[in-house]
């Protein structure tokens, strides 16, 4: 007998986890992380192989959430990139001073 998964239960939000970002239920893995790997060219099967604590169902649910809420996730990715660049520039400045 096949197991039925309610797709609406696979992605959750909790203000206490990952800043309230959407995550895969029961894990600390954010949709943002899955979307970033996908945008780097990994397909669902490759992501599942790299993140072996996740099932293919969970990966596809995260990708579905990303595609259905692309603006939200893209803004989150852009914010993360901007923070990375800010910190990298700060580190480079400190290295020049020393």
Backbone as JSON, one array per atom type, in Angstrom:
{
  "sequence": "XXXXXXXXXXXXXXXXXXXXXXXXXXXXXXXXXXXXXXXXXXXXXXXXXXXXXXXXXXXXXXXXXXXXXXXXXXXXXXXXXXXXXXXXXXXXXXXXXX",
  "N": [[0.84, -1.17, 0.0], [0.59, 2.19, -0.85], [2.07, 5.1, 0.59], [0.44, 8.03, 1.54], [1.09, 11.43, 1.11], [0.39, 14.52, 2.39], [0.84, 17.28, 0.66], [0.77, 19.86, 1.56], [1.77, 19.77, 4.1], [4.47, 19.51, 4.02], [6.14, 21.72, 3.73], [6.9, 24.22, 6.03], [6.59, 27.0, 8.35], [8.22, 28.67, 10.97], [8.56, 31.07, 13.34], [10.69, 30.86, 15.06], [12.61, 29.38, 13.82], [15.13, 29.56, 11.43], [14.66, 32.29, 11.0], [11.97, 32.52, 10.43], [11.69, 31.82, 7.82], [10.47, 29.8, 5.07], [10.68, 26.33, 5.57], [11.68, 22.9, 5.16], [9.57, 20.68, 6.61], [10.28, 19.29, 9.8], [12.97, 19.41, 9.51], [15.9, 21.46, 9.38], [16.3, 22.62, 7.03], [16.11, 25.1, 4.66], [13.8, 26.39, 2.2], [15.02, 28.28, 0.67], [17.68, 27.38, 0.56], [17.44, 25.04, -0.98], [16.44, 26.17, -3.33], [18.63, 27.76, -4.07], [20.58, 25.82, -4.7], [19.28, 24.6, -6.84], [19.17, 26.75, -8.64], [21.84, 26.91, -9.2], [22.15, 24.93, -10.94], [21.73, 22.3, -10.22], [19.69, 19.39, -10.34], [16.61, 17.99, -9.01], [17.11, 15.33, -8.19], [19.91, 15.33, -7.92], [20.2, 17.2, -5.87], [18.9, 15.85, -3.8], [20.65, 13.69, -3.54], [22.95, 14.98, -2.63], [22.05, 16.16, -0.28], [21.41, 14.09, 1.72], [19.74, 13.64, 3.88], [17.28, 14.4, 3.21], [14.24, 13.62, 1.45], [13.27, 12.79, -1.92], [10.69, 13.64, -2.36], [10.5, 15.74, -0.49], [12.35, 17.52, -1.57], [11.18, 18.11, -4.08], [8.83, 19.31, -3.13], [9.88, 21.6, -1.92], [10.95, 22.84, -4.2], [8.6, 23.24, -5.62], [7.33, 25.05, -3.91], [9.15, 27.16, -4.15], [8.83, 27.84, -6.92], [6.16, 28.59, -6.9], [6.23, 30.75, -5.25], [8.11, 32.56, -6.1], [8.99, 35.29, -6.1], [9.2, 35.95, -3.37], [11.22, 34.12, -2.48], [13.34, 34.74, -4.21], [13.84, 37.37, -3.39], [14.74, 36.85, -0.82], [17.05, 35.36, -1.38], [18.52, 37.35, -2.71], [18.88, 39.17, -0.65], [20.46, 37.66, 1.09], [22.75, 37.39, -0.52], [23.54, 40.08, -0.74], [24.22, 40.6, 1.93], [26.35, 38.82, 2.23], [28.18, 40.01, 0.43], [28.55, 42.47, 1.68], [29.77, 41.71, 4.1], [32.08, 40.48, 3.07], [33.36, 42.67, 1.88], [33.84, 44.23, 4.15], [35.57, 42.53, 5.53], [37.71, 42.51, 3.72], [38.51, 45.17, 3.85], [39.4, 45.33, 6.51], [41.55, 43.6, 6.34], [43.26, 45.05, 4.7], [43.94, 47.17, 6.32], [45.42, 46.03, 8.31]],
  "CA": [[0.0, 0.0, 0.0], [1.37, 3.42, -0.97], [1.91, 6.11, 1.62], [-0.08, 9.3, 1.02], [1.68, 12.6, 1.74], [-0.31, 15.79, 2.17], [1.89, 18.18, 0.22], [0.68, 21.08, 2.38], [2.46, 19.6, 5.38], [5.9, 19.29, 3.8], [6.82, 23.0, 3.93], [6.33, 24.93, 7.18], [7.27, 28.2, 8.83], [8.23, 28.84, 12.41], [9.36, 32.27, 13.59], [11.88, 30.51, 15.86], [13.55, 28.63, 12.98], [15.57, 30.2, 10.18], [14.07, 33.63, 10.86], [10.61, 32.43, 9.9], [11.69, 31.43, 6.41], [9.88, 28.48, 4.83], [11.62, 25.22, 5.69], [11.14, 21.56, 4.99], [9.1, 20.25, 7.93], [11.06, 18.29, 10.49], [14.38, 19.63, 9.21], [16.27, 22.87, 9.42], [16.65, 22.98, 5.66], [15.21, 26.11, 4.11], [13.47, 26.4, 0.77], [16.05, 29.11, 0.05], [18.86, 26.54, 0.28], [17.1, 24.17, -2.11], [16.34, 27.04, -4.51], [19.98, 28.17, -4.46], [21.2, 24.68, -5.38], [18.56, 24.46, -8.11], [19.6, 27.83, -9.52], [23.23, 26.63, -9.59], [22.11, 23.92, -12.0], [21.43, 20.95, -9.72], [18.29, 18.96, -10.46], [16.07, 17.47, -7.76], [17.8, 14.1, -7.82], [21.25, 15.7, -7.46], [20.05, 17.84, -4.57], [18.58, 14.78, -2.85], [21.87, 12.91, -3.32], [23.87, 15.82, -1.83], [21.43, 16.38, 1.03], [20.81, 12.76, 1.87], [18.76, 13.6, 4.97], [16.0, 14.79, 2.61], [13.69, 12.74, 0.43], [12.95, 13.43, -3.19], [9.4, 14.33, -2.15], [10.78, 17.0, 0.19], [13.03, 18.41, -2.53], [10.18, 18.59, -5.03], [7.94, 20.23, -2.42], [10.6, 22.87, -1.79], [11.01, 23.45, -5.53], [7.25, 23.71, -5.93], [7.13, 26.27, -3.13], [9.97, 28.19, -4.8], [8.21, 28.28, -8.16], [4.88, 29.24, -6.59], [6.5, 31.96, -4.46], [9.43, 32.95, -6.61], [9.35, 36.65, -5.69], [9.63, 35.88, -1.97], [12.48, 33.39, -2.35], [14.37, 35.52, -4.9], [14.18, 38.49, -2.51], [15.52, 36.28, 0.28], [18.36, 35.04, -1.94], [19.2, 38.62, -2.99], [19.26, 39.71, 0.65], [21.58, 36.85, 1.55], [23.9, 37.74, -1.35], [23.96, 41.43, -0.35], [24.88, 40.49, 3.23], [27.63, 38.19, 1.96], [29.05, 40.99, -0.19], [28.86, 43.47, 2.7], [30.75, 41.12, 5.01], [33.32, 40.27, 2.33], [34.0, 43.98, 1.74], [34.3, 44.59, 5.48], [36.74, 41.69, 5.8], [38.79, 42.98, 2.85], [38.96, 46.45, 4.41], [40.17, 45.03, 7.73], [42.8, 42.97, 5.91], [44.11, 46.11, 4.15], [44.38, 47.99, 7.43], [46.44, 45.27, 9.05]],
  "C": [[0.89, 1.25, 0.0], [1.07, 4.37, 0.19], [1.45, 7.41, 0.96], [0.56, 10.44, 1.81], [0.86, 13.82, 1.38], [0.76, 16.83, 1.88], [1.91, 19.47, 1.05], [1.39, 20.96, 3.71], [3.97, 19.5, 5.24], [6.71, 20.57, 4.03], [6.12, 23.74, 5.07], [7.13, 26.2, 7.44], [7.17, 28.22, 10.34], [9.1, 30.05, 12.69], [10.65, 31.99, 14.37], [12.94, 29.76, 15.05], [13.86, 29.4, 11.7], [14.9, 31.55, 9.94], [12.68, 33.62, 10.28], [10.53, 32.09, 8.42], [11.01, 30.08, 6.24], [10.97, 27.41, 4.85], [10.91, 23.91, 5.39], [10.82, 21.04, 6.39], [9.98, 19.16, 8.51], [12.56, 18.4, 10.25], [14.68, 21.11, 9.45], [16.6, 23.4, 8.04], [15.63, 23.94, 5.07], [14.94, 25.89, 2.63], [14.53, 27.2, 0.03], [17.28, 28.27, -0.32], [18.62, 25.64, -0.92], [17.06, 24.99, -3.4], [17.72, 27.46, -4.99], [20.7, 27.04, -5.2], [20.59, 24.47, -6.76], [19.03, 25.51, -9.11], [21.05, 27.67, -9.97], [23.3, 25.52, -10.63], [21.85, 22.5, -11.52], [19.96, 20.62, -9.95], [17.87, 18.33, -9.12], [16.81, 16.22, -7.28], [19.21, 14.38, -7.3], [21.2, 16.34, -6.08], [19.78, 16.79, -3.5], [19.81, 13.92, -2.55], [22.85, 13.68, -2.43], [23.35, 16.02, -0.41], [20.67, 15.11, 1.4], [19.89, 12.6, 3.08], [17.37, 13.98, 4.47], [15.56, 13.76, 1.58], [13.45, 13.51, -0.85], [11.63, 14.18, -3.1], [9.62, 15.69, -1.5], [11.44, 18.0, -0.75], [12.02, 18.97, -3.53], [9.19, 19.55, -4.38], [8.6, 21.59, -2.27], [10.69, 23.6, -3.14], [9.64, 23.97, -5.97], [6.95, 25.0, -5.19], [7.91, 27.42, -3.76], [9.3, 28.72, -6.05], [6.89, 29.0, -7.92], [5.07, 30.57, -5.88], [7.86, 32.53, -4.83], [9.87, 34.32, -6.12], [9.88, 36.66, -4.26], [11.01, 35.25, -1.84], [13.61, 34.14, -3.05], [14.79, 36.72, -4.06], [15.05, 38.01, -1.35], [16.94, 35.94, -0.2], [19.18, 36.31, -2.2], [19.68, 39.26, -1.68], [20.47, 38.98, 1.22], [22.85, 37.21, 0.78], [24.43, 39.12, -0.97], [24.7, 41.4, 0.99], [26.25, 39.83, 3.07], [28.62, 39.21, 1.4], [29.46, 42.07, 0.8], [29.94, 42.94, 3.64], [32.1, 40.88, 4.33], [34.08, 41.59, 2.17], [34.56, 44.45, 3.08], [35.56, 43.81, 5.83], [37.94, 42.17, 4.97], [39.36, 44.29, 3.37], [39.83, 46.22, 5.64], [41.52, 44.42, 7.37], [43.77, 44.01, 5.36], [44.7, 46.96, 5.26], [45.51, 47.32, 8.19], [47.63, 45.11, 8.2]]
}
